[in-house]
Short mmCIF file of N, CA and C in Angstrom, two decimals:
data_model
loop_
_atom_site.label_atom_id
_atom_site.label_comp_id
_atom_site.label_asym_id
_atom_site.label_seq_id
_atom_site.Cartn_x
_atom_site.Cartn_y
_atom_site.Cartn_z
N MET H 1 5.97 58.51 80.14
CA MET H 1 4.62 59.02 80.01
C MET H 1 3.68 58.39 81.04
N LYS H 2 3.87 57.07 81.29
CA LYS H 2 2.93 56.42 82.20
C LYS H 2 3.09 56.92 83.63
N TYR H 3 4.30 57.27 84.05
CA TYR H 3 4.49 57.78 85.40
C TYR H 3 4.00 59.22 85.51
N LEU H 4 4.06 59.94 84.41
CA LEU H 4 3.51 61.29 84.38
C LEU H 4 1.99 61.24 84.56
N MET H 5 1.35 60.28 83.90
CA MET H 5 -0.10 60.12 84.07
C MET H 5 -0.45 59.68 85.49
N LEU H 6 0.40 58.86 86.09
CA LEU H 6 0.17 58.45 87.47
C LEU H 6 0.23 59.65 88.40
N MET H 7 1.23 60.50 88.22
CA MET H 7 1.33 61.71 89.03
C MET H 7 0.13 62.62 88.79
N GLU H 8 -0.27 62.76 87.54
CA GLU H 8 -1.41 63.61 87.19
C GLU H 8 -2.68 63.13 87.89
N PHE H 9 -2.95 61.85 87.83
CA PHE H 9 -4.16 61.31 88.46
C PHE H 9 -4.10 61.42 89.97
N THR H 10 -2.95 61.15 90.56
CA THR H 10 -2.83 61.22 92.01
C THR H 10 -3.00 62.66 92.50
N ILE H 11 -2.32 63.58 91.85
CA ILE H 11 -2.41 64.99 92.26
C ILE H 11 -3.82 65.52 92.05
N ASN H 12 -4.44 65.20 90.91
CA ASN H 12 -5.81 65.66 90.66
C ASN H 12 -6.77 65.11 91.70
N SER H 13 -6.60 63.88 92.08
CA SER H 13 -7.47 63.28 93.08
C SER H 13 -7.34 64.00 94.43
N PHE H 14 -6.12 64.29 94.83
CA PHE H 14 -5.92 65.01 96.09
C PHE H 14 -6.41 66.46 96.00
N GLN H 15 -6.23 67.10 94.85
CA GLN H 15 -6.72 68.47 94.69
C GLN H 15 -8.24 68.52 94.76
N ILE H 16 -8.89 67.59 94.10
CA ILE H 16 -10.35 67.56 94.15
C ILE H 16 -10.83 67.32 95.57
N THR H 17 -10.15 66.45 96.29
CA THR H 17 -10.50 66.21 97.69
C THR H 17 -10.33 67.48 98.52
N ALA H 18 -9.22 68.17 98.33
CA ALA H 18 -8.96 69.39 99.09
C ALA H 18 -9.99 70.47 98.78
N ILE H 19 -10.37 70.60 97.53
CA ILE H 19 -11.35 71.62 97.16
C ILE H 19 -12.72 71.27 97.75
N PHE H 20 -13.12 70.01 97.66
CA PHE H 20 -14.38 69.59 98.28
C PHE H 20 -14.36 69.86 99.78
N TYR H 21 -13.26 69.55 100.43
CA TYR H 21 -13.15 69.75 101.87
C TYR H 21 -13.26 71.23 102.22
N GLU H 22 -12.59 72.08 101.43
CA GLU H 22 -12.69 73.52 101.67
C GLU H 22 -14.10 74.03 101.44
N LEU H 23 -14.77 73.49 100.43
CA LEU H 23 -16.15 73.90 100.19
C LEU H 23 -17.07 73.51 101.34
N LEU H 24 -16.78 72.39 101.97
CA LEU H 24 -17.61 71.94 103.09
C LEU H 24 -17.33 72.71 104.38
N THR H 25 -16.11 73.22 104.54
CA THR H 25 -15.75 73.83 105.81
C THR H 25 -15.75 75.35 105.80
N PHE H 26 -15.46 75.97 104.66
CA PHE H 26 -15.39 77.44 104.61
C PHE H 26 -16.67 78.01 104.04
N GLU H 27 -16.95 79.28 104.42
CA GLU H 27 -18.24 79.86 104.06
C GLU H 27 -18.16 81.21 103.37
N ARG H 28 -17.03 81.62 102.87
CA ARG H 28 -16.95 82.91 102.18
C ARG H 28 -17.50 82.76 100.76
N ASP H 29 -18.44 83.64 100.39
CA ASP H 29 -19.14 83.51 99.11
C ASP H 29 -18.24 83.73 97.90
N ALA H 30 -17.37 84.71 97.94
CA ALA H 30 -16.51 85.01 96.79
C ALA H 30 -15.54 83.86 96.52
N VAL H 31 -15.06 83.26 97.55
CA VAL H 31 -14.11 82.16 97.40
C VAL H 31 -14.82 80.89 96.92
N ILE H 32 -16.06 80.71 97.34
CA ILE H 32 -16.80 79.51 96.95
C ILE H 32 -17.00 79.46 95.44
N VAL H 33 -17.31 80.58 94.83
CA VAL H 33 -17.51 80.61 93.37
C VAL H 33 -16.22 80.22 92.66
N PHE H 34 -15.11 80.76 93.10
CA PHE H 34 -13.82 80.41 92.49
C PHE H 34 -13.51 78.93 92.67
N ARG H 35 -13.75 78.43 93.87
CA ARG H 35 -13.43 77.02 94.14
C ARG H 35 -14.35 76.07 93.38
N LEU H 36 -15.61 76.43 93.24
CA LEU H 36 -16.52 75.60 92.45
C LEU H 36 -16.10 75.56 90.98
N THR H 37 -15.69 76.71 90.47
CA THR H 37 -15.21 76.77 89.08
C THR H 37 -13.96 75.92 88.92
N TYR H 38 -13.04 76.05 89.85
CA TYR H 38 -11.80 75.27 89.79
C TYR H 38 -12.09 73.77 89.90
N LEU H 39 -13.02 73.41 90.76
CA LEU H 39 -13.41 72.02 90.92
C LEU H 39 -13.99 71.46 89.62
N CYS H 40 -14.85 72.22 88.98
CA CYS H 40 -15.43 71.77 87.70
C CYS H 40 -14.36 71.59 86.64
N VAL H 41 -13.40 72.50 86.60
CA VAL H 41 -12.31 72.39 85.62
C VAL H 41 -11.46 71.16 85.89
N MET H 42 -11.17 70.88 87.15
CA MET H 42 -10.37 69.70 87.49
C MET H 42 -11.09 68.40 87.12
N ILE H 43 -12.37 68.35 87.40
CA ILE H 43 -13.15 67.15 87.06
C ILE H 43 -13.24 66.99 85.54
N MET H 44 -13.47 68.10 84.84
CA MET H 44 -13.51 68.03 83.38
C MET H 44 -12.17 67.58 82.80
N GLN H 45 -11.08 68.04 83.39
CA GLN H 45 -9.76 67.65 82.91
C GLN H 45 -9.57 66.14 83.01
N ILE H 46 -9.93 65.57 84.14
CA ILE H 46 -9.79 64.12 84.31
C ILE H 46 -10.65 63.37 83.31
N PHE H 47 -11.90 63.78 83.16
CA PHE H 47 -12.79 63.05 82.27
C PHE H 47 -12.44 63.26 80.80
N LEU H 48 -11.95 64.44 80.43
CA LEU H 48 -11.52 64.64 79.04
C LEU H 48 -10.28 63.81 78.72
N LEU H 49 -9.34 63.76 79.64
CA LEU H 49 -8.17 62.91 79.44
C LEU H 49 -8.58 61.45 79.28
N ALA H 50 -9.45 61.00 80.14
CA ALA H 50 -9.89 59.60 80.09
C ALA H 50 -10.68 59.32 78.82
N TRP H 51 -11.52 60.25 78.41
CA TRP H 51 -12.32 60.05 77.20
C TRP H 51 -11.42 59.93 75.97
N HIS H 52 -10.45 60.84 75.86
CA HIS H 52 -9.55 60.78 74.70
C HIS H 52 -8.70 59.51 74.71
N ALA H 53 -8.25 59.11 75.87
CA ALA H 53 -7.48 57.86 75.96
C ALA H 53 -8.34 56.67 75.58
N ASN H 54 -9.59 56.70 75.98
CA ASN H 54 -10.51 55.63 75.62
C ASN H 54 -10.76 55.62 74.11
N GLU H 55 -10.90 56.79 73.50
CA GLU H 55 -11.09 56.88 72.05
C GLU H 55 -9.87 56.37 71.29
N ILE H 56 -8.68 56.68 71.78
CA ILE H 56 -7.46 56.17 71.16
C ILE H 56 -7.46 54.65 71.18
N SER H 57 -7.83 54.10 72.30
CA SER H 57 -7.86 52.64 72.44
C SER H 57 -8.90 52.01 71.52
N LEU H 58 -10.08 52.59 71.46
CA LEU H 58 -11.13 52.03 70.62
C LEU H 58 -10.82 52.17 69.13
N ASN H 59 -10.29 53.32 68.72
CA ASN H 59 -10.01 53.54 67.31
C ASN H 59 -8.78 52.79 66.83
N SER H 60 -7.87 52.49 67.72
CA SER H 60 -6.67 51.76 67.29
C SER H 60 -7.00 50.33 66.89
N ILE H 61 -8.10 49.81 67.40
CA ILE H 61 -8.53 48.47 67.03
C ILE H 61 -8.97 48.42 65.57
N ASP H 62 -9.50 49.53 65.06
CA ASP H 62 -10.03 49.57 63.70
C ASP H 62 -8.96 49.75 62.62
N VAL H 63 -7.71 49.97 63.00
CA VAL H 63 -6.66 50.23 62.02
C VAL H 63 -6.45 49.03 61.11
N SER H 64 -6.32 47.85 61.66
CA SER H 64 -6.07 46.67 60.82
C SER H 64 -7.26 46.38 59.91
N GLN H 65 -8.46 46.60 60.40
CA GLN H 65 -9.64 46.39 59.56
C GLN H 65 -9.68 47.39 58.41
N ALA H 66 -9.30 48.64 58.68
CA ALA H 66 -9.28 49.65 57.63
C ALA H 66 -8.23 49.32 56.56
N ILE H 67 -7.09 48.81 56.97
CA ILE H 67 -6.06 48.42 56.01
C ILE H 67 -6.56 47.26 55.15
N TYR H 68 -7.22 46.31 55.78
CA TYR H 68 -7.72 45.16 55.03
C TYR H 68 -8.78 45.58 54.01
N GLU H 69 -9.60 46.57 54.36
CA GLU H 69 -10.68 47.00 53.48
C GLU H 69 -10.21 47.90 52.34
N CYS H 70 -9.00 48.42 52.41
CA CYS H 70 -8.50 49.24 51.30
C CYS H 70 -8.09 48.32 50.14
N GLU H 71 -7.79 48.90 48.99
CA GLU H 71 -7.43 48.11 47.81
C GLU H 71 -5.95 47.76 47.83
N TRP H 72 -5.55 46.99 48.82
CA TRP H 72 -4.15 46.63 49.01
C TRP H 72 -3.65 45.68 47.94
N TYR H 73 -4.52 44.93 47.33
CA TYR H 73 -4.12 43.94 46.33
C TYR H 73 -3.60 44.58 45.04
N ASP H 74 -3.90 45.87 44.81
CA ASP H 74 -3.40 46.57 43.63
C ASP H 74 -2.06 47.24 43.89
N LEU H 75 -1.56 47.18 45.10
CA LEU H 75 -0.32 47.88 45.47
C LEU H 75 0.90 47.01 45.19
N PRO H 76 2.08 47.65 45.09
CA PRO H 76 3.31 46.88 44.87
C PRO H 76 3.61 45.96 46.06
N TYR H 77 4.46 44.98 45.82
CA TYR H 77 4.79 43.95 46.81
C TYR H 77 5.35 44.55 48.10
N MET H 78 6.25 45.53 48.00
CA MET H 78 6.86 46.13 49.21
C MET H 78 5.80 46.82 50.07
N ILE H 79 4.89 47.52 49.43
CA ILE H 79 3.83 48.21 50.17
C ILE H 79 2.94 47.17 50.87
N LYS H 80 2.66 46.06 50.20
CA LYS H 80 1.87 45.00 50.83
C LYS H 80 2.58 44.47 52.07
N GLN H 81 3.89 44.34 52.01
CA GLN H 81 4.65 43.87 53.17
C GLN H 81 4.56 44.87 54.32
N TYR H 82 4.68 46.16 53.99
CA TYR H 82 4.57 47.19 55.03
C TYR H 82 3.18 47.18 55.67
N LEU H 83 2.16 47.04 54.83
CA LEU H 83 0.80 46.99 55.36
C LEU H 83 0.59 45.77 56.24
N LEU H 84 1.19 44.67 55.88
CA LEU H 84 1.10 43.46 56.70
C LEU H 84 1.74 43.67 58.07
N ILE H 85 2.89 44.33 58.09
CA ILE H 85 3.55 44.63 59.37
C ILE H 85 2.67 45.54 60.23
N ILE H 86 2.08 46.54 59.59
CA ILE H 86 1.20 47.46 60.32
C ILE H 86 -0.01 46.70 60.87
N MET H 87 -0.57 45.81 60.07
CA MET H 87 -1.73 45.04 60.53
C MET H 87 -1.39 44.14 61.71
N VAL H 88 -0.23 43.53 61.67
CA VAL H 88 0.18 42.67 62.78
C VAL H 88 0.37 43.49 64.05
N ARG H 89 0.99 44.65 63.91
CA ARG H 89 1.20 45.50 65.09
C ARG H 89 -0.10 46.11 65.60
N ALA H 90 -1.06 46.30 64.70
CA ALA H 90 -2.32 46.93 65.10
C ALA H 90 -3.27 45.95 65.78
N GLN H 91 -2.90 44.69 65.88
CA GLN H 91 -3.75 43.72 66.56
C GLN H 91 -3.85 44.00 68.06
N LYS H 92 -2.79 44.55 68.62
CA LYS H 92 -2.80 44.94 70.03
C LYS H 92 -3.22 46.41 70.12
N PRO H 93 -4.32 46.71 70.79
CA PRO H 93 -4.78 48.10 70.83
C PRO H 93 -3.83 49.02 71.60
N LEU H 94 -3.77 50.26 71.16
CA LEU H 94 -2.99 51.27 71.87
C LEU H 94 -3.70 51.63 73.17
N SER H 95 -2.93 52.01 74.15
CA SER H 95 -3.53 52.46 75.40
C SER H 95 -2.57 53.41 76.10
N ILE H 96 -3.14 54.30 76.87
CA ILE H 96 -2.36 55.20 77.71
C ILE H 96 -2.46 54.63 79.12
N SER H 97 -1.33 54.34 79.71
CA SER H 97 -1.36 53.70 81.03
C SER H 97 -1.07 54.71 82.13
N VAL H 98 -1.64 54.44 83.28
CA VAL H 98 -1.43 55.26 84.47
C VAL H 98 -0.46 54.50 85.36
N GLY H 99 0.81 54.82 85.18
CA GLY H 99 1.85 54.11 85.92
C GLY H 99 1.86 52.65 85.50
N PRO H 100 2.39 51.79 86.33
CA PRO H 100 2.38 50.36 86.00
C PRO H 100 1.09 49.66 86.43
N PHE H 101 0.07 50.44 86.80
CA PHE H 101 -1.10 49.86 87.44
C PHE H 101 -2.24 49.53 86.49
N PHE H 102 -2.71 50.50 85.70
CA PHE H 102 -3.89 50.27 84.87
C PHE H 102 -3.87 51.20 83.68
N ASN H 103 -4.73 50.90 82.70
CA ASN H 103 -4.87 51.74 81.51
C ASN H 103 -5.89 52.84 81.78
N LEU H 104 -5.69 53.96 81.13
CA LEU H 104 -6.58 55.10 81.29
C LEU H 104 -7.82 54.89 80.43
N THR H 105 -8.98 54.80 81.08
CA THR H 105 -10.26 54.65 80.39
C THR H 105 -11.30 55.50 81.12
N ASN H 106 -12.52 55.46 80.61
CA ASN H 106 -13.60 56.20 81.28
C ASN H 106 -13.85 55.67 82.69
N SER H 107 -13.78 54.38 82.85
CA SER H 107 -14.01 53.81 84.19
C SER H 107 -12.89 54.19 85.16
N THR H 108 -11.69 54.44 84.63
CA THR H 108 -10.60 54.90 85.48
C THR H 108 -10.89 56.28 86.04
N ALA H 109 -11.50 57.14 85.23
CA ALA H 109 -11.86 58.48 85.71
C ALA H 109 -12.90 58.39 86.82
N VAL H 110 -13.85 57.50 86.66
CA VAL H 110 -14.86 57.30 87.71
C VAL H 110 -14.19 56.77 88.98
N THR H 111 -13.24 55.86 88.82
CA THR H 111 -12.51 55.33 89.97
C THR H 111 -11.74 56.44 90.68
N SER H 112 -11.19 57.36 89.91
CA SER H 112 -10.48 58.49 90.51
C SER H 112 -11.42 59.36 91.33
N MET H 113 -12.64 59.57 90.84
CA MET H 113 -13.62 60.34 91.60
C MET H 113 -14.03 59.61 92.88
N LYS H 114 -14.13 58.29 92.79
CA LYS H 114 -14.45 57.49 93.98
C LYS H 114 -13.33 57.59 95.01
N ALA H 115 -12.09 57.60 94.53
CA ALA H 115 -10.96 57.74 95.44
C ALA H 115 -10.98 59.11 96.11
N ALA H 116 -11.30 60.15 95.34
CA ALA H 116 -11.38 61.49 95.92
C ALA H 116 -12.47 61.55 96.98
N TYR H 117 -13.59 60.90 96.73
CA TYR H 117 -14.66 60.86 97.73
C TYR H 117 -14.22 60.10 98.98
N SER H 118 -13.48 59.03 98.79
CA SER H 118 -12.99 58.26 99.94
C SER H 118 -12.04 59.10 100.79
N TYR H 119 -11.16 59.84 100.12
CA TYR H 119 -10.25 60.73 100.86
C TYR H 119 -11.04 61.79 101.62
N LEU H 120 -12.09 62.32 100.98
CA LEU H 120 -12.92 63.33 101.63
C LEU H 120 -13.62 62.75 102.85
N ALA H 121 -14.15 61.56 102.73
CA ALA H 121 -14.81 60.91 103.87
C ALA H 121 -13.82 60.69 105.01
N LEU H 122 -12.61 60.31 104.68
CA LEU H 122 -11.57 60.12 105.69
C LEU H 122 -11.25 61.44 106.39
N LEU H 123 -11.13 62.52 105.62
CA LEU H 123 -10.85 63.83 106.21
C LEU H 123 -11.97 64.30 107.13
N THR H 124 -13.21 64.17 106.67
CA THR H 124 -14.32 64.65 107.50
C THR H 124 -14.50 63.81 108.76
N ASN H 125 -14.29 62.50 108.65
CA ASN H 125 -14.38 61.65 109.84
C ASN H 125 -13.27 61.95 110.84
N SER H 126 -12.07 62.20 110.36
CA SER H 126 -10.98 62.53 111.28
C SER H 126 -11.21 63.89 111.92
N LYS H 127 -11.82 64.81 111.19
CA LYS H 127 -12.13 66.14 111.75
C LYS H 127 -13.20 66.01 112.84
N LYS H 128 -14.19 65.16 112.62
CA LYS H 128 -15.24 64.95 113.62
C LYS H 128 -14.67 64.32 114.88
N ARG H 129 -13.75 63.39 114.73
CA ARG H 129 -13.14 62.74 115.89
C ARG H 129 -12.27 63.70 116.68
N GLN H 130 -11.63 64.63 116.00
CA GLN H 130 -10.79 65.61 116.70
C GLN H 130 -11.65 66.55 117.53
N ARG H 131 -12.84 66.88 117.04
CA ARG H 131 -13.73 67.79 117.76
C ARG H 131 -14.33 67.13 119.00
N SER H 132 -14.54 65.82 118.96
CA SER H 132 -15.18 65.17 120.11
C SER H 132 -14.21 64.64 121.11
#
C-alpha cells in the first residue's frame, strides 16, 4: 500500500505540473476549460486523500481513551484482556505512509503542490533558455 501511495503522489505531482504547463503555453479556449476542470479534480484528489489519512491518524489516537472510558470493569475477565491488548496496540497511531519516506498528512499534500510548482518552474526556465 505504501508504494502504491508513493506512485500516486509522484504521478499526480507530474500530472499537475504538465497541466499547469499546458495551461501556460496553449491558448485554445475549449481545451482550457477541460484542463482547468481536470486540474481542480487532481488537486482535490490529493487533498482529500491527505485529509482522510490525517483523520485516520488523529482518530486512531482516541481509541484507547474510548476503551478506557467505557464500562470495562463490568465485563468478563477475557474481554478485559482483549481490551487491554487493543489499548496497548492503539498507543501507536495509525498512519498511511507514502513509500518509505513519510506519512500522508495535510502538510504532505501541500508539499506535493510545492513540488509540482518547482517542476513547473524548472520546465518554464528550461523553455526560456531554449528560446534564447
